[in-house]
Each structure stands twice: as structure tokens, then as C-alpha cells.
mmCIF file of C-alpha atoms in Angstrom:
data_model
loop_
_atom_site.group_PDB
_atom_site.id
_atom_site.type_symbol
_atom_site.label_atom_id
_atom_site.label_comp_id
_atom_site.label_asym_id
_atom_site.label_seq_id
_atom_site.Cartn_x
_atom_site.Cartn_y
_atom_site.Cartn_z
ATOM 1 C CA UNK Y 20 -46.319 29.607 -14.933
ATOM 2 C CA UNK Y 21 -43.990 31.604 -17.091
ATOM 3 C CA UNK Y 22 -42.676 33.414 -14.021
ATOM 4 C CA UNK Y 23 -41.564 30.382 -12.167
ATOM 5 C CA UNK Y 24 -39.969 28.886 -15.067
ATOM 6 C CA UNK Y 25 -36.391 29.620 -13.471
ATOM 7 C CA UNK Y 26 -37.251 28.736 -10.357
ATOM 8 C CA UNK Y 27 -35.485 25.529 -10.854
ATOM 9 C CA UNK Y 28 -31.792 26.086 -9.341
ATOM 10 C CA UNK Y 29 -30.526 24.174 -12.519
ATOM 11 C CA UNK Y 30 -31.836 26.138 -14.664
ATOM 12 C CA UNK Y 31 -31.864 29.291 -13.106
ATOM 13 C CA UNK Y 32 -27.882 28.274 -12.869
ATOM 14 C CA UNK Y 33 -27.775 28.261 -16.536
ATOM 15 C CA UNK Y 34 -29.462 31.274 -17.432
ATOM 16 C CA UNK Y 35 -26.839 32.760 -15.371
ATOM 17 C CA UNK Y 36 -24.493 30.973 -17.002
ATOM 18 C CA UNK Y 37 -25.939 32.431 -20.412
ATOM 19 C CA UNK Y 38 -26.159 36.533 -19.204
ATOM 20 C CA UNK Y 39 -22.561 35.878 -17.816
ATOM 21 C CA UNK Y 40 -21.568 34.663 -21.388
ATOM 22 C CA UNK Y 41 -24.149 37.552 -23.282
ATOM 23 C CA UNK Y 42 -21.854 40.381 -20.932
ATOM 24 C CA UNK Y 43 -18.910 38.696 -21.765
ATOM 25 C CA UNK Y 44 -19.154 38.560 -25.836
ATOM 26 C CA UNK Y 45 -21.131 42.060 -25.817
ATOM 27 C CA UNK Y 46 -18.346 43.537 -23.548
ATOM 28 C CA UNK Y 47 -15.719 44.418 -26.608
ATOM 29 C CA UNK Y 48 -18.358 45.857 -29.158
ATOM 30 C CA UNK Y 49 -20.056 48.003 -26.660
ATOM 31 C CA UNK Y 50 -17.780 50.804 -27.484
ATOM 32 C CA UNK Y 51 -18.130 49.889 -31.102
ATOM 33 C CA UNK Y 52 -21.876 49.905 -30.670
ATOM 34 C CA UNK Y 53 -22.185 53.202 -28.860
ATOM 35 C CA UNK Y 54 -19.417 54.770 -31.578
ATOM 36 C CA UNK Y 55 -22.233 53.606 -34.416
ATOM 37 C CA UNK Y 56 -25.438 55.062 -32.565
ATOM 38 C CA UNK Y 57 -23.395 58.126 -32.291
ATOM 39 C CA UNK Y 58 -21.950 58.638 -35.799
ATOM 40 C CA UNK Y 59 -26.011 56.939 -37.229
ATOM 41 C CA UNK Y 60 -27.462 59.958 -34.882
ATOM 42 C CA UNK Y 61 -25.162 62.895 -36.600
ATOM 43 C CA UNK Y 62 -25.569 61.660 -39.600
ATOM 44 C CA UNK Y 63 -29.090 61.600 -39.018
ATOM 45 C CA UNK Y 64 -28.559 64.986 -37.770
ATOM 46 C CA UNK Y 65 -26.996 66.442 -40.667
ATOM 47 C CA UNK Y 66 -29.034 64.853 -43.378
ATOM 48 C CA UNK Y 67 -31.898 66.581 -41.550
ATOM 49 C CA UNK Y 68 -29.794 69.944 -41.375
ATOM 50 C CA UNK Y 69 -28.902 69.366 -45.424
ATOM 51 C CA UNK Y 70 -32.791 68.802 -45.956
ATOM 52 C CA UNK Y 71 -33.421 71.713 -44.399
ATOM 53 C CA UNK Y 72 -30.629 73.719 -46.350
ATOM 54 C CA UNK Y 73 -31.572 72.600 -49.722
ATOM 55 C CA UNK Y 74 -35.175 73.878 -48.467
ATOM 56 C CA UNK Y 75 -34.310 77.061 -47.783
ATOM 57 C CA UNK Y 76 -31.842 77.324 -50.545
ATOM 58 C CA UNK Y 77 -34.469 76.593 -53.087
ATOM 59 C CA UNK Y 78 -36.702 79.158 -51.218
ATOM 60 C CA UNK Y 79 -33.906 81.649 -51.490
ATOM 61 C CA UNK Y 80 -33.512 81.049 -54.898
ATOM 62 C CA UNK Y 81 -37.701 81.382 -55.521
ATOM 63 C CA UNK Y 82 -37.596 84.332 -53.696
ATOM 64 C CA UNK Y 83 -34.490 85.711 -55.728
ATOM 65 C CA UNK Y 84 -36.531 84.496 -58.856
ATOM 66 C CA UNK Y 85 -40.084 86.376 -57.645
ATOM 67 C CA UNK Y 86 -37.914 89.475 -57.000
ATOM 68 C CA UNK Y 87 -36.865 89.092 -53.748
ATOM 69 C CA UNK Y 88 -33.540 87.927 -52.962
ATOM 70 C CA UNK Y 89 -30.449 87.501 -50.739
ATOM 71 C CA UNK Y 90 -26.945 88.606 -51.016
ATOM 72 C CA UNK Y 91 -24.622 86.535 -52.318
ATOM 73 C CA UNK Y 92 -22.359 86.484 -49.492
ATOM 74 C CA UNK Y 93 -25.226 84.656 -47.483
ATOM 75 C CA UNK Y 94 -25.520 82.262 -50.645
ATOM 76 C CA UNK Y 95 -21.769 81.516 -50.452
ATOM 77 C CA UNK Y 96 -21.727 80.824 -47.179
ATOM 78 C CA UNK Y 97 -24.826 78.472 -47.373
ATOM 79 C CA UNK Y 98 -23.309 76.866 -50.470
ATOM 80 C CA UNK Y 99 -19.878 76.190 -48.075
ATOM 81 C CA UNK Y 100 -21.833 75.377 -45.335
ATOM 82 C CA UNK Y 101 -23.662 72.402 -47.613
ATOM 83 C CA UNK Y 102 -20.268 71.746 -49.260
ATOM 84 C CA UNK Y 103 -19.101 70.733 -45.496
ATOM 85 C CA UNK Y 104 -21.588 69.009 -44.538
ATOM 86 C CA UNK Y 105 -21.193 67.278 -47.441
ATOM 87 C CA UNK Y 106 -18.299 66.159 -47.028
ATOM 88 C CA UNK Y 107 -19.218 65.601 -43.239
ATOM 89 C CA UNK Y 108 -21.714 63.316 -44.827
ATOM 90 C CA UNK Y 109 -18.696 61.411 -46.631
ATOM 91 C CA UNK Y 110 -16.809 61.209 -43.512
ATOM 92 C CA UNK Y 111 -19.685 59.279 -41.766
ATOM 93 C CA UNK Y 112 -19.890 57.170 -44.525
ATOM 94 C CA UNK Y 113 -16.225 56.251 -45.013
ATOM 95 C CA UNK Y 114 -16.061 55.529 -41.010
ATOM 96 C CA UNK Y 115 -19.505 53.899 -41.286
ATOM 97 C CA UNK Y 116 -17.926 51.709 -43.848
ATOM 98 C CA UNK Y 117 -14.959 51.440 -41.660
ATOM 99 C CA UNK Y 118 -17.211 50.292 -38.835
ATOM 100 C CA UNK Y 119 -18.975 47.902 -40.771
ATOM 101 C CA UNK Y 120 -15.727 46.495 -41.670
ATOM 102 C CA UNK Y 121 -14.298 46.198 -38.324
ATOM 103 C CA UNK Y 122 -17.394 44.491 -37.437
ATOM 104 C CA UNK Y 123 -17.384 41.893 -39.944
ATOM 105 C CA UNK Y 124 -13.383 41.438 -39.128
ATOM 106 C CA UNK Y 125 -14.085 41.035 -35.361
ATOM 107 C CA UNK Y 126 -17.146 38.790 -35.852
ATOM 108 C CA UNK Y 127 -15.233 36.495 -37.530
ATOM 109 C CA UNK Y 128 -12.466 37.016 -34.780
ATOM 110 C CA UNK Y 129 -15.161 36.503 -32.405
ATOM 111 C CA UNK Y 130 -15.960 33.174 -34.330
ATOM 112 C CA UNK Y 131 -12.809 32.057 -34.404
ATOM 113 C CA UNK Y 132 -12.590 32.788 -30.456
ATOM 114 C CA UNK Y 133 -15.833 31.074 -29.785
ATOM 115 C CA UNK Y 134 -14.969 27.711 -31.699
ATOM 116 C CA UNK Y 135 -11.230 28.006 -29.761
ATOM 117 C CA UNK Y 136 -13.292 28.406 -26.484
ATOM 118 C CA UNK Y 137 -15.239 25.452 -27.566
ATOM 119 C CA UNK Y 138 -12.168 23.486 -28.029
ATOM 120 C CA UNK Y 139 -11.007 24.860 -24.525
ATOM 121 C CA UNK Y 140 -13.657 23.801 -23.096
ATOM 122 C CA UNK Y 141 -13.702 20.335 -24.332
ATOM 123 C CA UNK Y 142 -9.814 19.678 -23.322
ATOM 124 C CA UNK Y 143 -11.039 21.234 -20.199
ATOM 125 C CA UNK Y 144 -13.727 18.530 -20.009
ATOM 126 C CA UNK Y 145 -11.018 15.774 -21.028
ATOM 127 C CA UNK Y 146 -8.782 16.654 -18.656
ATOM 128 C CA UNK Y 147 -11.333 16.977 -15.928
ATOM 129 C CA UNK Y 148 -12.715 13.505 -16.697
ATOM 130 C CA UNK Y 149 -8.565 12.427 -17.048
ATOM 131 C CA UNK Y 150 -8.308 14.122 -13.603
ATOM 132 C CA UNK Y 151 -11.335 12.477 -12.311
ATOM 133 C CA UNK Y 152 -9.644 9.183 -13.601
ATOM 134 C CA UNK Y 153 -6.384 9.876 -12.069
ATOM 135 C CA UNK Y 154 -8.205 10.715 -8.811
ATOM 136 C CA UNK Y 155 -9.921 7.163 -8.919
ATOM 137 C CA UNK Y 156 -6.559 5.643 -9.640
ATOM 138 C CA UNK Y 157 -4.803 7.668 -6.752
ATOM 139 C CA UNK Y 158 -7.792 6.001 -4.355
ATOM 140 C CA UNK Y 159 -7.136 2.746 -5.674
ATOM 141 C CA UNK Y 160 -3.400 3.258 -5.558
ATOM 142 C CA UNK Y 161 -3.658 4.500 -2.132
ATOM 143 C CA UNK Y 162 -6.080 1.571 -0.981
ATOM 144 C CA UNK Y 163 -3.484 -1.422 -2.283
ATOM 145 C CA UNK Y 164 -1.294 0.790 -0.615
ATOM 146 C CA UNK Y 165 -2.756 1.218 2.717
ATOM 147 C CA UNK Y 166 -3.457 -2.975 2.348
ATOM 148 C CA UNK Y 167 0.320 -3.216 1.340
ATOM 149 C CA UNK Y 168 1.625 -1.233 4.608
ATOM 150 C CA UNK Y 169 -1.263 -3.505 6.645
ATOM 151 C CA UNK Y 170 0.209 -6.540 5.281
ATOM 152 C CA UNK Y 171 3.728 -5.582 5.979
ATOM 153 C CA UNK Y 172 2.888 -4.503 9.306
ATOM 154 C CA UNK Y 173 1.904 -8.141 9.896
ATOM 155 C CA UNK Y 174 4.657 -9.767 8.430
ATOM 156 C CA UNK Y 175 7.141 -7.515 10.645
ATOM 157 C CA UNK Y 176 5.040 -8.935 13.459
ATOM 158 C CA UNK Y 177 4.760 -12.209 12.519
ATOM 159 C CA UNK Y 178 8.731 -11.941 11.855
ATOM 160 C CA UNK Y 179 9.396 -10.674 15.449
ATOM 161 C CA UNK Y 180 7.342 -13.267 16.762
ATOM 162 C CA UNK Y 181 9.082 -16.063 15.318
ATOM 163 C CA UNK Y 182 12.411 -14.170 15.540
ATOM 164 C CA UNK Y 183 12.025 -14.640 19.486
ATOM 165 C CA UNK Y 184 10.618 -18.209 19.082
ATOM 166 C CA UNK Y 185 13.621 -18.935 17.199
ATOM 167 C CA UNK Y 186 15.895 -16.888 19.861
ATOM 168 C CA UNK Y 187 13.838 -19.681 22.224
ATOM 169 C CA UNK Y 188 14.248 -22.416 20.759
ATOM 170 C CA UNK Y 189 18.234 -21.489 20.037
ATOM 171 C CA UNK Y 190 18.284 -20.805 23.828
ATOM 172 C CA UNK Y 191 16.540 -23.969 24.676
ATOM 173 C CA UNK Y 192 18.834 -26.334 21.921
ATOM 174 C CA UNK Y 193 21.877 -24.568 23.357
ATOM 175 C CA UNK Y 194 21.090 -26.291 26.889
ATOM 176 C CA UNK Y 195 19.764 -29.184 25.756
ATOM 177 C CA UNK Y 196 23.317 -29.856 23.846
ATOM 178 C CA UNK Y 197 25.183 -28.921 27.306
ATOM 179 C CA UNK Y 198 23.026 -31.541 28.620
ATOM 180 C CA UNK Y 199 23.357 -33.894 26.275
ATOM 181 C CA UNK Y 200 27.586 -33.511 26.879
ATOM 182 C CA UNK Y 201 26.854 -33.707 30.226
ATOM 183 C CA UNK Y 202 24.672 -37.208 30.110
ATOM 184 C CA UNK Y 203 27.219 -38.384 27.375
ATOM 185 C CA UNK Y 204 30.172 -37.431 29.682
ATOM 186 C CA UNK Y 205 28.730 -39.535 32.955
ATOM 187 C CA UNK Y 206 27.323 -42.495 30.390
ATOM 188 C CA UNK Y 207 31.231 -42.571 29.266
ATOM 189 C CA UNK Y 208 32.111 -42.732 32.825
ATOM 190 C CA UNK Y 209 29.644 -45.249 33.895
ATOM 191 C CA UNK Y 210 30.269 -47.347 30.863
ATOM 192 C CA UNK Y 211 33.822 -47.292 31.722
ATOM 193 C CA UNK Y 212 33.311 -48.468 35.683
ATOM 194 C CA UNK Y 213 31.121 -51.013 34.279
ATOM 195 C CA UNK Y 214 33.848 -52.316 32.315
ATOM 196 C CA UNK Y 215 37.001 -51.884 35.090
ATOM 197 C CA UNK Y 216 34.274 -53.500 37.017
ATOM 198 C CA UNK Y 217 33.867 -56.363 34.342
ATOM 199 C CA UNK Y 218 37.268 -56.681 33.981
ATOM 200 C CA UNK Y 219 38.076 -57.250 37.754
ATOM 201 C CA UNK Y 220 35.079 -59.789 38.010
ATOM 202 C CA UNK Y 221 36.580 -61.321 34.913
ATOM 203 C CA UNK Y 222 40.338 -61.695 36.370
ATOM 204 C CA UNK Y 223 38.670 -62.901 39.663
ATOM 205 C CA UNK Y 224 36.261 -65.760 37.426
ATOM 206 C CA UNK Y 225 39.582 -66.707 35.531
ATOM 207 C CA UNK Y 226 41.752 -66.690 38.688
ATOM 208 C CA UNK Y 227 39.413 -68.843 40.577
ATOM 209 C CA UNK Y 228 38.707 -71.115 37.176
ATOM 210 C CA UNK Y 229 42.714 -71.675 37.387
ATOM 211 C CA UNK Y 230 42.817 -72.204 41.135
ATOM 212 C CA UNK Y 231 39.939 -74.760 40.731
ATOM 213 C CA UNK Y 232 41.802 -76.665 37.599
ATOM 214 C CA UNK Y 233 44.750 -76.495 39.627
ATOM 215 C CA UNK Y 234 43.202 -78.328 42.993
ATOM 216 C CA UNK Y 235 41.308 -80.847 40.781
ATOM 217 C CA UNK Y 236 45.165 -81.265 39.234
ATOM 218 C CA UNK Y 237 47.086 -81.749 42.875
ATOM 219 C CA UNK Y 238 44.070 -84.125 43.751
ATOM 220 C CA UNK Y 239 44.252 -86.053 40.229
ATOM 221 C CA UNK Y 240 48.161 -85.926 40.787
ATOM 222 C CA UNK Y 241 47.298 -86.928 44.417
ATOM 223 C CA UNK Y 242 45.281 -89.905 43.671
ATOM 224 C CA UNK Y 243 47.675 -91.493 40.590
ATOM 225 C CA UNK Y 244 50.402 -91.112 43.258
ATOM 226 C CA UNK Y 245 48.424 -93.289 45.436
ATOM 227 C CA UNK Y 246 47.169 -96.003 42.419
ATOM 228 C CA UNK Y 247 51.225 -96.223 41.107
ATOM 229 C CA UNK Y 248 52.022 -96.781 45.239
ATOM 230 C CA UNK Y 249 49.346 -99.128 45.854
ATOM 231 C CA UNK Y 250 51.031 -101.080 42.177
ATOM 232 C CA UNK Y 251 54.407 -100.510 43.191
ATOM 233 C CA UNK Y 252 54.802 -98.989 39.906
ATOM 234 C CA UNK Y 253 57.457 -96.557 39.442
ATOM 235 C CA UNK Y 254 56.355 -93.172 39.969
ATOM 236 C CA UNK Y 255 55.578 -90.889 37.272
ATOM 237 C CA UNK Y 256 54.937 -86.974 37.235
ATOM 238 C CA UNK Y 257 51.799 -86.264 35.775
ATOM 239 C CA UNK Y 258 52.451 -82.420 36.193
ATOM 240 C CA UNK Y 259 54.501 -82.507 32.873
ATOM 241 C CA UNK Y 260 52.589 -80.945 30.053
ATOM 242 C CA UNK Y 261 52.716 -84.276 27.914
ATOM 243 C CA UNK Y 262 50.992 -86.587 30.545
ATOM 244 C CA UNK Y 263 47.746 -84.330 30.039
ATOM 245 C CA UNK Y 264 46.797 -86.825 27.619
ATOM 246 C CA UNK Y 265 47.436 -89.682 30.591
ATOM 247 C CA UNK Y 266 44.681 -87.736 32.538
ATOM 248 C CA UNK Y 267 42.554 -87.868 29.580
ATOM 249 C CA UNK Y 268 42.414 -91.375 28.874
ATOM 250 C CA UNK Y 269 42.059 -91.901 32.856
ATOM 251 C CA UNK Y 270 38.813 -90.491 32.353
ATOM 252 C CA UNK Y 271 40.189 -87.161 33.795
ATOM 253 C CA UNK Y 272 38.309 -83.644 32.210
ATOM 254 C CA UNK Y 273 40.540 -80.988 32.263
ATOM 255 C CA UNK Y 274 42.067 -77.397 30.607
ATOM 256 C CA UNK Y 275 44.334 -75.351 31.386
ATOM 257 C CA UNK Y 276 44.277 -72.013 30.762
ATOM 258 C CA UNK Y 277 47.206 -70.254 28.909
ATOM 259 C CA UNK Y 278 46.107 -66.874 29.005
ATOM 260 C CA UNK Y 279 43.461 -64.181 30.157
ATOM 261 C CA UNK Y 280 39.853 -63.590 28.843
ATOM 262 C CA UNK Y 281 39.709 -60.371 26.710
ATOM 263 C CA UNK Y 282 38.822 -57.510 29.086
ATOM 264 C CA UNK Y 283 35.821 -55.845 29.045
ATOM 265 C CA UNK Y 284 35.732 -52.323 27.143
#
């Protein structure tokens, strides 16, 4: 059970995630690391090597006490040799000190990187949910204008098509006018026979209407002549303008015309 407990990609995805991270944060203290095991092992090393020292110098100096002893030269040079190692001793210490130091300083540097990598990685997260809005927008944008370009595609068509209807119908009112001067042109021309035609019938009615008034003149003229003969009254011309009245009161209808009918137009 416990071996199969990263057998889940997502979670064997973030234990990568954290050994990536571990090897990361580890990877500018592992020199500093190594320098401490190193500098802990000699001074392990040489507090062993002073034990041992101080051992045999207090041996040396029980021997020298019980009679035995060793030269003094060898005692110097032990008593140097301690002195150094000493002082190695001190050494380690100060740079242990050192160490520790540096540590603290780049722990806290390593804080302060940790919370700025937190912040990093939360204006990476706002921009990547800004970019994932922006991307949204863009599709939208893109959309209305894909529908836009549709819309004006159909308009330009719908343009051209009534563009040639209207090229059609400019075409078809340009003949029909032509036409229209034409019919206008013969009506004007027919209308005008009509009334030369009026006219003339006209002249003829009043002509004949004068030539009848006339004859039934001569024969009322005629027949007076006839009545004053058959009286033996003297004769009288009834052709003068101021014997119409004569004819009249005879019984007599009559007019005579002065002047044309208005002609036809």
C-alpha cells in the first residue's frame, strides 16, 4: 500500500515537483555543507590528536617524575606541537563560527528568496489567470469579429444586388421616359389633326349654316317680292339690314351670322 502511494500521476507529479525544489534550495549550501563536515572531521581529528598528546605528555612527565624521563628538546617540541594545534583548534572555531554565521545570514537570504518566489509565483498565477482572461476575450473578440466580417459580407451582397436592381430599374425608367416622349409627341400630333380636322368640319358646318340662311333669305326675299306684286305695292328691299325686323314680324325665323365659330384647339 505504501509503495503504490505515488502511483497516482498527480501526485507522483508533485513529489517531483518537491525533489526538484529540495535540489534546488540544497544546491548553494552543498559546498557550505561539505566545507563543515570537513572542518567538524579535523577538528574531530585534532581534539583526538590533543587527547592523545596531553596523554602522553602526562605519561612523560610520570615517567620523568618515577625517574625516567625525556629530553627536553622532545618536550619542547610536544609543547609547540600542542601550542599549534591549539591554535589550529581556534582556527576551526573562529571559521566554525564564521560558518555558522554565514548560515544564519543565507537562511534568512534564503527566506527572503523563498517569500519573493512566493510572490513570483502568485503574479505568475495572476497574470496567467489575466492571460487566460485576455485569451477568452481575444475568442470573443475574434467571434463578434468573424460575425462582423459575415455580416458585412452580406450587406456588400445585398448592396450589389440592389445596386444592379437599381442599374435595372434606371435602365428600364430611362426607356419608359423615351416612350413616354414618344406617346406624348404622337398624342400632340393626333390632338392637333383632330383639331385642323375640327376646325375644317367647323368652317364647312358654318359655311353651309350661312348658305342655308342665305337660300331661306332669296326665297323669303322671293316670296315678299311676289305678295308686294300680287298688292301692287311698291317694292321694297328686304335685303337691307333694317328690314330683318320686317321678316320677323312676318313670322320669318332667321340669323345671320357675323363671324366664325372659335376654332378648335
Amino acid at each position: 500500500m505504501k509503495g503504490n502511494q505515488w502511483e497516482d500521476p498527480f501526485r507522483a507529479k508533485i513529489f517531483l515537483l518537491l525533489q526538484e525544489r529540495d535540489r534546488r534550495e540544497n544546491l548553494g549550501f552543498q559546498q557550505l555543507f561539505q566545507n563543515h563536515e570537513r572542518l567538524f572531521e579535523n577538528w574531530a581529528t585534532v581534539r583526538a590528536e590533543n587527547l592523545r598528546l596531553s596523554m602522553a605528555v602526562e605519561r612523560g612527565l610520570s615517567e620523568k617524575g618515577g625517574g625516567g624521563g625525556i629530553s627536553e628538546e622532545r618536550e619542547k617540541q610536544l609543547e609547540q606541537k600542542i601550542l599549534g594545534q591549539q591554535e589550529e583548534l581556534t582556527e576551526l572555531h573562529r571559521r566554525r563560527g564564521e560558518n555558522a554565521s554565514q548560515v544564519l545570514a543565507l537562511s534568512a537570504k534564503l527566506t527572503d528568496r523563498e517569500a519573493e518566489l512566493d510572490m513570483n509565483r502568485n503574479a505568475c498565477a495572476e497574470a496567467v489567470a489575466k492571460i487566460a482572461d485576455f485569451e477568452d476575450q481575444l475568442k470573443f473578440l475574434e467571434s463578434c469579429l468573424h460575425e462582423r466580417e459575415a455580416t458585412n459580407e452580406l450587406l456588400r451582397d445585398e448592396h450589389q444586388a440592389l445596386h444592379l436592381a437599381y442599374t435595372s430599374l434606371e435602365e428600364k425608367h430611362r426607356k419608359m421616359t423615351f416612350e413616354n416622349q414618344e406617346l406624348l409627341q404622337r398624342y400632340i400630333e393626333i390632338k392637333a389633326k383632330h383639331a385642323d380636322i375640327m376646325n375644317q368640319e367647323n368652317e364647312n358646318f358654318v359655311k353651309q349654316k350661312q348658305a342655308q340662311v342665305r337660300k331661306e333669305l332669296e326665297e323669303a326675299a322671293a316670296e315678299m317680292k311676289i305678295v308686294n306684286i300680287a298688292t301692287n305695292s311698291p317694292p321694297k328691299s328686304f335685303m337691307n339690314p333694317s328690314d330683318i325686323s320686317v321678316l320677323t314680324s312676318l313670322g320669318i325665323a332667321c340669323t345671320v351670322p357675323t363671324t366664325a365659330s372659335k376654332p378648335f384647339v
